[in-house]
Amino acid sequence: MSRPLFYILSIGIFLVTSIGVSDTLQNIRFSNDVWDVEIDPHSLALNVYPTGTNITVRASLGQTGLGAVTDFTDEDKGVSWKLMECSLTVHVEWIKDSLTIEFTQDVPTNDTQDFIWPIIENTESIHGYIFPFFEGSYVPKDDVTWRDFLCDQGPINTTAGLSMPFWGLDLGEKILTYILTNPFNNQILFRETETSDLGMRLSHAFTPNWKLRTYAVRLSLSNASPVAPAKQYRQWLIESGEFVSFAEKIEKIPGAEKLLGAAHIYLWGGNLLSQYDVTDWKAFATKLSLNGGENVVGGVEKYIFSQLNAETQEVVRGLGQADYSSNYSRSVISRAISEQLEKPNFYNASAWAGISLAPETEKLVSRDVSTLSLPEVYRRNCLLLYAAFPDTLLHPDEWGDGLSVKLLERLAESGLDRLWLGVDSWQDGFRHPTAVAKARELGYLIGPYDSYHSIHHPNEKDTWETAQFDLSLYETGAIVNADGTKNRGFKKKGYHLSPLVAQPYVEDRVNGIVAQMPVDFNSWFIDCDAYGELFDDYAPSHPATQLDDMNARLTRIAWIRDTHKVVVGSEGGAAYAAVTLHFAHGMMVPVIGWGDPDMKDKTSPYYIGGYWPPEGPAIHIKQVPLKPNYLYLYYDPRFRLPLYQIVFHDSVITTNHWGSGSLKFENAIQTLALLELLYNVPPLYHLNIAEFAKHRAWIKQHYAFFSPLHRQIGGQAMTDFQWLSEDKQVQRTEFGEAVEIFANFGTEPFEYKDVVISERSVVARWIDTSKIEVFSVSP
């Protein structure tokens, strides 16, 4: 007769009673002084009993149809058995105070096998869920807004939908943490329970392209803290040798230290000539239109005027006759002339006959244009235009809008001495090398946007430069789905490109850009690679698992970083990329409302704008209100948790997604500022000359508090987080033994020990000296 199997952990020794192997095998029980865990080997139901409490947690409901239990084996620190119907071996192992349940597919097949575990639907003992949605979220189990939002999402991929592969259950007195030791090929599905609460289940796909097909969940119990799951995950990473500190990264790439205290800014207006580069618009337009008229023979003005389209010519004539210049006319003309300046055939010797040229210009025009690099073509043409209009143009070294010496000097004069600057394209660096040099002179980090995620046909309409490679790669390099179809690219254009075959193209592109740059970028931003969208690739010539896909992405980021000694960043900042990245955009606040028609409807008050004008795309620059439900889900401090910062604050510098910048949503600006400072993460702005003038005072105020503090503790671990008030409006973070930061999101002052936190304010207190610094958004 078989009897139950009990494991009792007592002073580190497992005691085993008799073992039975049959359908009558009862539950298996593991015990120590922290908790008892009971698992049914037939249904995989798992109950947790925290020691010293009356709590019973249904950590997973059972399920039927798994088949008979066979081959039951006791091992050094656990047990294993087989489930015949689903061809799985289950291995349960107790390591320290954690329990790992591993499932291995016994008989590999050519088909994908989906397996569900755990199932969390009886929520009687659960107060709420702790999820690493972007930075981190606390989800009350009975919150209807959260429940409906998550249930409407459909299956959530655990590498893209979760920033880190874990979650937690708030049990009141305790926290139960689940860590996915294999983060790949998993999906979470949320559903409404019979009691109208939020339930969830996780499914793992055993795909045929893996040699060893395993899936495991590590469970641990902690005392009550909303960030306990993050602390558990951090410790697991450290024990696994998968954590790299920011200090270690600085040792390898010293320039990374410049991220400490740096605000992040995307600079817009990268055209060669901006409206700010013409010192006298009326004189410029008059000279261009009168000397470019039909009755004028020859001359540089006529040549340039003739290259403009009829609409632009009319705008030039109108501006020459007007009493003032409008933003519209200045923009139209500067864009049109910039377009001409990019053309290799812009120079016409007869047109410039009689125009005095500087030695640098003469040297450039004396060379065959086919021998010039793009930056040299741009430089030649800008110098030629300046030679033709020396009295009405700034020198080309000063040209530009967002990326320009004049804006950089204004940033520096405003006290912004540490910045990360991003440009929309490496072409901006080709156009404005003196601005790149100025940024580096000022001690800033500056880098281009780059991506290898999608590939387009060379003749694709409305393509983007990062998706252009060659026809051969387009025909052979696409990721292939299990059904043999090619995986469509971003916005369904082209295909997703296999990172396994892209590496030679990565090296050619980056080396080519660096070779042409008069002054090198010292940073590089690679889109998508840390977002978490990983692929199984069934192409015969480049098959890959999601693990292979991930490794290839990290390899290219590391190659760019190490070969060119640049500070590297990417989108998102998913946990798998933390060992490689210096910074990431999209963790603090992610993309919001993707696909929401109200945010794309031009008649809606929530319309976020399009990609026009190029000097400051409305989608980034235009300030709009955010819909109330998104404010609730993404910004409400009651539901925000610094989970990512608890794990990675001393490893990766993270901020907002460029689609959700610090100033984008006008009804979230103040709350986001308090959150940024509480979490000690930098702001992210979109600026050009006009936008900086508009927001200068706010940016200076935020920077004055953030930057000195971040220089001190930006590379230190966030060691704690607490809700101090019952309504969760007052919160506290701690960084080592150096600084504690308080935030009061409420409308009344709050006193904690000897610290008074005014309404809508952040207070930083140095623990050793009791020094206080205050930031307030109150009127």
PDB file of N, CA, C and O in Angstrom, residues 686-738:
ATOM      1  N   HIS A 686      11.746  65.908 -26.099  1.00  0.00           N
ATOM      2  CA  HIS A 686      11.910  66.126 -27.540  1.00  0.00           C
ATOM      3  C   HIS A 686      12.056  67.632 -27.740  1.00  0.00           C
ATOM      4  O   HIS A 686      11.138  68.395 -27.428  1.00  0.00           O
ATOM      5  N   LEU A 687      13.201  68.051 -28.262  1.00  0.00           N
ATOM      6  CA  LEU A 687      13.468  69.483 -28.336  1.00  0.00           C
ATOM      7  C   LEU A 687      13.990  69.918 -29.702  1.00  0.00           C
ATOM      8  O   LEU A 687      14.654  69.165 -30.403  1.00  0.00           O
ATOM      9  N   ASN A 688      13.634  71.129 -30.027  1.00  0.00           N
ATOM     10  CA  ASN A 688      14.310  71.927 -31.036  1.00  0.00           C
ATOM     11  C   ASN A 688      14.447  73.320 -30.424  1.00  0.00           C
ATOM     12  O   ASN A 688      14.186  73.495 -29.223  1.00  0.00           O
ATOM     13  N   ILE A 689      14.838  74.290 -31.191  1.00  0.00           N
ATOM     14  CA  ILE A 689      15.064  75.616 -30.618  1.00  0.00           C
ATOM     15  C   ILE A 689      13.789  76.185 -30.005  1.00  0.00           C
ATOM     16  O   ILE A 689      13.785  76.699 -28.876  1.00  0.00           O
ATOM     17  N   ALA A 690      12.675  76.075 -30.725  1.00  0.00           N
ATOM     18  CA  ALA A 690      11.413  76.637 -30.226  1.00  0.00           C
ATOM     19  C   ALA A 690      10.921  75.905 -28.989  1.00  0.00           C
ATOM     20  O   ALA A 690      10.436  76.523 -28.029  1.00  0.00           O
ATOM     21  N   GLU A 691      11.022  74.577 -28.982  1.00  0.00           N
ATOM     22  CA  GLU A 691      10.530  73.806 -27.847  1.00  0.00           C
ATOM     23  C   GLU A 691      11.364  74.044 -26.598  1.00  0.00           C
ATOM     24  O   GLU A 691      10.834  74.072 -25.486  1.00  0.00           O
ATOM     25  N   PHE A 692      12.668  74.225 -26.759  1.00  0.00           N
ATOM     26  CA  PHE A 692      13.483  74.495 -25.581  1.00  0.00           C
ATOM     27  C   PHE A 692      13.126  75.857 -24.990  1.00  0.00           C
ATOM     28  O   PHE A 692      13.049  76.025 -23.766  1.00  0.00           O
ATOM     29  N   ALA A 693      12.892  76.839 -25.850  1.00  0.00           N
ATOM     30  CA  ALA A 693      12.492  78.153 -25.354  1.00  0.00           C
ATOM     31  C   ALA A 693      11.188  78.059 -24.568  1.00  0.00           C
ATOM     32  O   ALA A 693      11.011  78.720 -23.534  1.00  0.00           O
ATOM     33  N   LYS A 694      10.284  77.219 -25.037  1.00  0.00           N
ATOM     34  CA  LYS A 694       8.978  77.070 -24.400  1.00  0.00           C
ATOM     35  C   LYS A 694       9.073  76.387 -23.042  1.00  0.00           C
ATOM     36  O   LYS A 694       8.384  76.753 -22.083  1.00  0.00           O
ATOM     37  N   HIS A 695       9.942  75.368 -22.926  1.00  0.00           N
ATOM     38  CA  HIS A 695       9.969  74.524 -21.723  1.00  0.00           C
ATOM     39  C   HIS A 695      11.225  74.715 -20.875  1.00  0.00           C
ATOM     40  O   HIS A 695      11.455  73.949 -19.937  1.00  0.00           O
ATOM     41  N   ARG A 696      12.029  75.717 -21.186  1.00  0.00           N
ATOM     42  CA  ARG A 696      13.330  75.889 -20.538  1.00  0.00           C
ATOM     43  C   ARG A 696      13.221  75.957 -19.018  1.00  0.00           C
ATOM     44  O   ARG A 696      13.981  75.287 -18.303  1.00  0.00           O
ATOM     45  N   ALA A 697      12.286  76.721 -18.496  1.00  0.00           N
ATOM     46  CA  ALA A 697      12.196  76.902 -17.049  1.00  0.00           C
ATOM     47  C   ALA A 697      11.892  75.587 -16.339  1.00  0.00           C
ATOM     48  O   ALA A 697      12.508  75.267 -15.309  1.00  0.00           O
ATOM     49  N   TRP A 698      10.952  74.811 -16.890  1.00  0.00           N
ATOM     50  CA  TRP A 698      10.593  73.528 -16.283  1.00  0.00           C
ATOM     51  C   TRP A 698      11.761  72.549 -16.342  1.00  0.00           C
ATOM     52  O   TRP A 698      12.082  71.874 -15.358  1.00  0.00           O
ATOM     53  N   ILE A 699      12.417  72.494 -17.498  1.00  0.00           N
ATOM     54  CA  ILE A 699      13.543  71.565 -17.666  1.00  0.00           C
ATOM     55  C   ILE A 699      14.661  71.911 -16.684  1.00  0.00           C
ATOM     56  O   ILE A 699      15.253  71.017 -16.058  1.00  0.00           O
ATOM     57  N   LYS A 700      14.948  73.193 -16.528  1.00  0.00           N
ATOM     58  CA  LYS A 700      15.996  73.619 -15.587  1.00  0.00           C
ATOM     59  C   LYS A 700      15.634  73.240 -14.152  1.00  0.00           C
ATOM     60  O   LYS A 700      16.485  72.778 -13.386  1.00  0.00           O
ATOM     61  N   GLN A 701      14.381  73.450 -13.765  1.00  0.00           N
ATOM     62  CA  GLN A 701      13.958  73.131 -12.406  1.00  0.00           C
ATOM     63  C   GLN A 701      14.109  71.641 -12.117  1.00  0.00           C
ATOM     64  O   GLN A 701      14.638  71.245 -11.073  1.00  0.00           O
ATOM     65  N   HIS A 702      13.653  70.815 -13.033  1.00  0.00           N
ATOM     66  CA  HIS A 702      13.744  69.362 -12.863  1.00  0.00           C
ATOM     67  C   HIS A 702      15.205  68.927 -12.820  1.00  0.00           C
ATOM     68  O   HIS A 702      15.609  68.127 -11.958  1.00  0.00           O
ATOM     69  N   TYR A 703      16.008  69.460 -13.744  1.00  0.00           N
ATOM     70  CA  TYR A 703      17.407  69.067 -13.849  1.00  0.00           C
ATOM     71  C   TYR A 703      18.188  69.436 -12.591  1.00  0.00           C
ATOM     72  O   TYR A 703      19.052  68.681 -12.127  1.00  0.00           O
ATOM     73  N   ALA A 704      17.888  70.609 -12.030  1.00  0.00           N
ATOM     74  CA  ALA A 704      18.617  71.076 -10.856  1.00  0.00           C
ATOM     75  C   ALA A 704      18.455  70.121  -9.678  1.00  0.00           C
ATOM     76  O   ALA A 704      19.366  69.974  -8.858  1.00  0.00           O
ATOM     77  N   PHE A 705      17.306  69.458  -9.581  1.00  0.00           N
ATOM     78  CA  PHE A 705      17.090  68.486  -8.507  1.00  0.00           C
ATOM     79  C   PHE A 705      17.634  67.114  -8.909  1.00  0.00           C
ATOM     80  O   PHE A 705      18.328  66.452  -8.143  1.00  0.00           O
ATOM     81  N   PHE A 706      17.310  66.705 -10.119  1.00  0.00           N
ATOM     82  CA  PHE A 706      17.628  65.342 -10.555  1.00  0.00           C
ATOM     83  C   PHE A 706      19.121  65.101 -10.758  1.00  0.00           C
ATOM     84  O   PHE A 706      19.686  64.119 -10.276  1.00  0.00           O
ATOM     85  N   SER A 707      19.791  65.975 -11.506  1.00  0.00           N
ATOM     86  CA  SER A 707      21.128  65.658 -11.994  1.00  0.00           C
ATOM     87  C   SER A 707      22.164  65.463 -10.889  1.00  0.00           C
ATOM     88  O   SER A 707      22.876  64.446 -10.882  1.00  0.00           O
ATOM     89  N   PRO A 708      22.287  66.381  -9.924  1.00  0.00           N
ATOM     90  CA  PRO A 708      23.289  66.141  -8.872  1.00  0.00           C
ATOM     91  C   PRO A 708      23.003  64.865  -8.073  1.00  0.00           C
ATOM     92  O   PRO A 708      23.948  64.149  -7.692  1.00  0.00           O
ATOM     93  N   LEU A 709      21.740  64.593  -7.839  1.00  0.00           N
ATOM     94  CA  LEU A 709      21.363  63.407  -7.073  1.00  0.00           C
ATOM     95  C   LEU A 709      21.678  62.127  -7.846  1.00  0.00           C
ATOM     96  O   LEU A 709      22.229  61.161  -7.297  1.00  0.00           O
ATOM     97  N   HIS A 710      21.372  62.135  -9.126  1.00  0.00           N
ATOM     98  CA  HIS A 710      21.599  60.948  -9.946  1.00  0.00           C
ATOM     99  C   HIS A 710      23.096  60.675 -10.117  1.00  0.00           C
ATOM    100  O   HIS A 710      23.515  59.518 -10.208  1.00  0.00           O
ATOM    101  N   ARG A 711      23.914  61.719 -10.156  1.00  0.00           N
ATOM    102  CA  ARG A 711      25.366  61.517 -10.238  1.00  0.00           C
ATOM    103  C   ARG A 711      25.882  60.766  -9.011  1.00  0.00           C
ATOM    104  O   ARG A 711      26.824  59.980  -9.109  1.00  0.00           O
ATOM    105  N   GLN A 712      25.216  61.004  -7.879  1.00  0.00           N
ATOM    106  CA  GLN A 712      25.650  60.356  -6.650  1.00  0.00           C
ATOM    107  C   GLN A 712      25.106  58.941  -6.518  1.00  0.00           C
ATOM    108  O   GLN A 712      25.849  58.021  -6.151  1.00  0.00           O
ATOM    109  N   ILE A 713      23.818  58.734  -6.840  1.00  0.00           N
ATOM    110  CA  ILE A 713      23.200  57.433  -6.551  1.00  0.00           C
ATOM    111  C   ILE A 713      22.697  56.702  -7.795  1.00  0.00           C
ATOM    112  O   ILE A 713      22.153  55.610  -7.675  1.00  0.00           O
ATOM    113  N   GLY A 714      22.924  57.285  -8.980  1.00  0.00           N
ATOM    114  CA  GLY A 714      22.436  56.630 -10.200  1.00  0.00           C
ATOM    115  C   GLY A 714      23.061  55.277 -10.450  1.00  0.00           C
ATOM    116  O   GLY A 714      22.472  54.427 -11.110  1.00  0.00           O
ATOM    117  N   GLY A 715      24.256  55.053  -9.912  1.00  0.00           N
ATOM    118  CA  GLY A 715      24.907  53.758 -10.071  1.00  0.00           C
ATOM    119  C   GLY A 715      24.778  52.871  -8.854  1.00  0.00           C
ATOM    120  O   GLY A 715      25.439  51.826  -8.776  1.00  0.00           O
ATOM    121  N   GLN A 716      23.916  53.255  -7.919  1.00  0.00           N
ATOM    122  CA  GLN A 716      23.713  52.451  -6.716  1.00  0.00           C
ATOM    123  C   GLN A 716      22.396  51.699  -6.789  1.00  0.00           C
ATOM    124  O   GLN A 716      21.475  52.081  -7.506  1.00  0.00           O
ATOM    125  N   ALA A 717      22.286  50.657  -6.017  1.00  0.00           N
ATOM    126  CA  ALA A 717      21.073  49.852  -5.991  1.00  0.00           C
ATOM    127  C   ALA A 717      19.956  50.588  -5.277  1.00  0.00           C
ATOM    128  O   ALA A 717      20.190  51.281  -4.278  1.00  0.00           O
ATOM    129  N   MET A 718      18.729  50.460  -5.796  1.00  0.00           N
ATOM    130  CA  MET A 718      17.557  50.844  -5.024  1.00  0.00           C
ATOM    131  C   MET A 718      17.270  49.680  -4.080  1.00  0.00           C
ATOM    132  O   MET A 718      16.983  48.563  -4.530  1.00  0.00           O
ATOM    133  N   THR A 719      17.368  49.933  -2.799  1.00  0.00           N
ATOM    134  CA  THR A 719      17.300  48.841  -1.816  1.00  0.00           C
ATOM    135  C   THR A 719      15.939  48.680  -1.167  1.00  0.00           C
ATOM    136  O   THR A 719      15.689  47.659  -0.529  1.00  0.00           O
ATOM    137  N   ASP A 720      15.060  49.684  -1.338  1.00  0.00           N
ATOM    138  CA  ASP A 720      13.742  49.513  -0.729  1.00  0.00           C
ATOM    139  C   ASP A 720      12.730  50.466  -1.343  1.00  0.00           C
ATOM    140  O   ASP A 720      13.093  51.497  -1.928  1.00  0.00           O
ATOM    141  N   PHE A 721      11.475  50.091  -1.187  1.00  0.00           N
ATOM    142  CA  PHE A 721      10.332  50.915  -1.590  1.00  0.00           C
ATOM    143  C   PHE A 721       9.218  50.657  -0.594  1.00  0.00           C
ATOM    144  O   PHE A 721       8.990  49.509  -0.186  1.00  0.00           O
ATOM    145  N   GLN A 722       8.513  51.719  -0.209  1.00  0.00           N
ATOM    146  CA  GLN A 722       7.409  51.573   0.743  1.00  0.00           C
ATOM    147  C   GLN A 722       6.267  52.508   0.376  1.00  0.00           C
ATOM    148  O   GLN A 722       6.491  53.618  -0.127  1.00  0.00           O
ATOM    149  N   TRP A 723       5.046  52.050   0.657  1.00  0.00           N
ATOM    150  CA  TRP A 723       3.904  52.950   0.725  1.00  0.00           C
ATOM    151  C   TRP A 723       3.841  53.462   2.162  1.00  0.00           C
ATOM    152  O   TRP A 723       3.763  52.676   3.114  1.00  0.00           O
ATOM    153  N   LEU A 724       3.846  54.756   2.354  1.00  0.00           N
ATOM    154  CA  LEU A 724       3.831  55.312   3.703  1.00  0.00           C
ATOM    155  C   LEU A 724       2.434  55.694   4.173  1.00  0.00           C
ATOM    156  O   LEU A 724       2.183  55.760   5.382  1.00  0.00           O
ATOM    157  N   SER A 725       1.544  55.963   3.256  1.00  0.00           N
ATOM    158  CA  SER A 725       0.173  56.330   3.632  1.00  0.00           C
ATOM    159  C   SER A 725      -0.789  55.234   3.187  1.00  0.00           C
ATOM    160  O   SER A 725      -0.524  54.492   2.239  1.00  0.00           O
ATOM    161  N   GLU A 726      -1.892  55.156   3.879  1.00  0.00           N
ATOM    162  CA  GLU A 726      -2.864  54.101   3.581  1.00  0.00           C
ATOM    163  C   GLU A 726      -3.399  54.205   2.168  1.00  0.00           C
ATOM    164  O   GLU A 726      -3.687  53.197   1.521  1.00  0.00           O
ATOM    165  N   ASP A 727      -3.526  55.447   1.659  1.00  0.00           N
ATOM    166  CA  ASP A 727      -4.050  55.630   0.302  1.00  0.00           C
ATOM    167  C   ASP A 727      -2.959  55.505  -0.766  1.00  0.00           C
ATOM    168  O   ASP A 727      -3.209  55.734  -1.933  1.00  0.00           O
ATOM    169  N   LYS A 728      -1.739  55.178  -0.339  1.00  0.00           N
ATOM    170  CA  LYS A 728      -0.591  54.955  -1.230  1.00  0.00           C
ATOM    171  C   LYS A 728      -0.153  56.214  -1.982  1.00  0.00           C
ATOM    172  O   LYS A 728       0.614  56.134  -2.943  1.00  0.00           O
ATOM    173  N   GLN A 729      -0.594  57.379  -1.528  1.00  0.00           N
ATOM    174  CA  GLN A 729      -0.209  58.624  -2.175  1.00  0.00           C
ATOM    175  C   GLN A 729       1.150  59.130  -1.708  1.00  0.00           C
ATOM    176  O   GLN A 729       1.732  60.013  -2.338  1.00  0.00           O
ATOM    177  N   VAL A 730       1.634  58.599  -0.607  1.00  0.00           N
ATOM    178  CA  VAL A 730       2.957  58.980  -0.109  1.00  0.00           C
ATOM    179  C   VAL A 730       3.844  57.743  -0.146  1.00  0.00           C
ATOM    180  O   VAL A 730       3.480  56.691   0.399  1.00  0.00           O
ATOM    181  N   GLN A 731       4.991  57.869  -0.794  1.00  0.00           N
ATOM    182  CA  GLN A 731       5.843  56.713  -1.039  1.00  0.00           C
ATOM    183  C   GLN A 731       7.299  57.054  -0.731  1.00  0.00           C
ATOM    184  O   GLN A 731       7.697  58.224  -0.724  1.00  0.00           O
ATOM    185  N   ARG A 732       8.072  56.017  -0.499  1.00  0.00           N
ATOM    186  CA  ARG A 732       9.479  56.195  -0.133  1.00  0.00           C
ATOM    187  C   ARG A 732      10.343  55.189  -0.868  1.00  0.00           C
ATOM    188  O   ARG A 732       9.979  54.015  -0.984  1.00  0.00           O
ATOM    189  N   THR A 733      11.483  55.649  -1.375  1.00  0.00           N
ATOM    190  CA  THR A 733      12.505  54.763  -1.931  1.00  0.00           C
ATOM    191  C   THR A 733      13.797  54.967  -1.163  1.00  0.00           C
ATOM    192  O   THR A 733      14.005  56.017  -0.541  1.00  0.00           O
ATOM    193  N   GLU A 734      14.653  53.964  -1.226  1.00  0.00           N
ATOM    194  CA  GLU A 734      15.935  54.045  -0.525  1.00  0.00           C
ATOM    195  C   GLU A 734      17.028  53.515  -1.437  1.00  0.00           C
ATOM    196  O   GLU A 734      16.834  52.516  -2.145  1.00  0.00           O
ATOM    197  N   PHE A 735      18.179  54.177  -1.400  1.00  0.00           N
ATOM    198  CA  PHE A 735      19.304  53.810  -2.250  1.00  0.00           C
ATOM    199  C   PHE A 735      20.508  53.543  -1.354  1.00  0.00           C
ATOM    200  O   PHE A 735      21.149  54.480  -0.855  1.00  0.00           O
ATOM    201  N   GLY A 736      20.796  52.246  -1.154  1.00  0.00           N
ATOM    202  CA  GLY A 736      21.875  51.852  -0.275  1.00  0.00           C
ATOM    203  C   GLY A 736      21.683  52.469   1.100  1.00  0.00           C
ATOM    204  O   GLY A 736      20.573  52.543   1.626  1.00  0.00           O
ATOM    205  N   GLU A 737      22.748  52.944   1.644  1.00  0.00           N
ATOM    206  CA  GLU A 737      22.678  53.658   2.920  1.00  0.00           C
ATOM    207  C   GLU A 737      22.953  55.141   2.715  1.00  0.00           C
ATOM    208  O   GLU A 737      23.342  55.853   3.649  1.00  0.00           O
ATOM    209  N   ALA A 738      22.716  55.594   1.472  1.00  0.00           N
ATOM    210  CA  ALA A 738      23.084  56.965   1.134  1.00  0.00           C
ATOM    211  C   ALA A 738      21.916  57.936   1.211  1.00  0.00           C
ATOM    212  O   ALA A 738      21.988  58.966   1.882  1.00  0.00           O
TER     213      ALA A 738
END
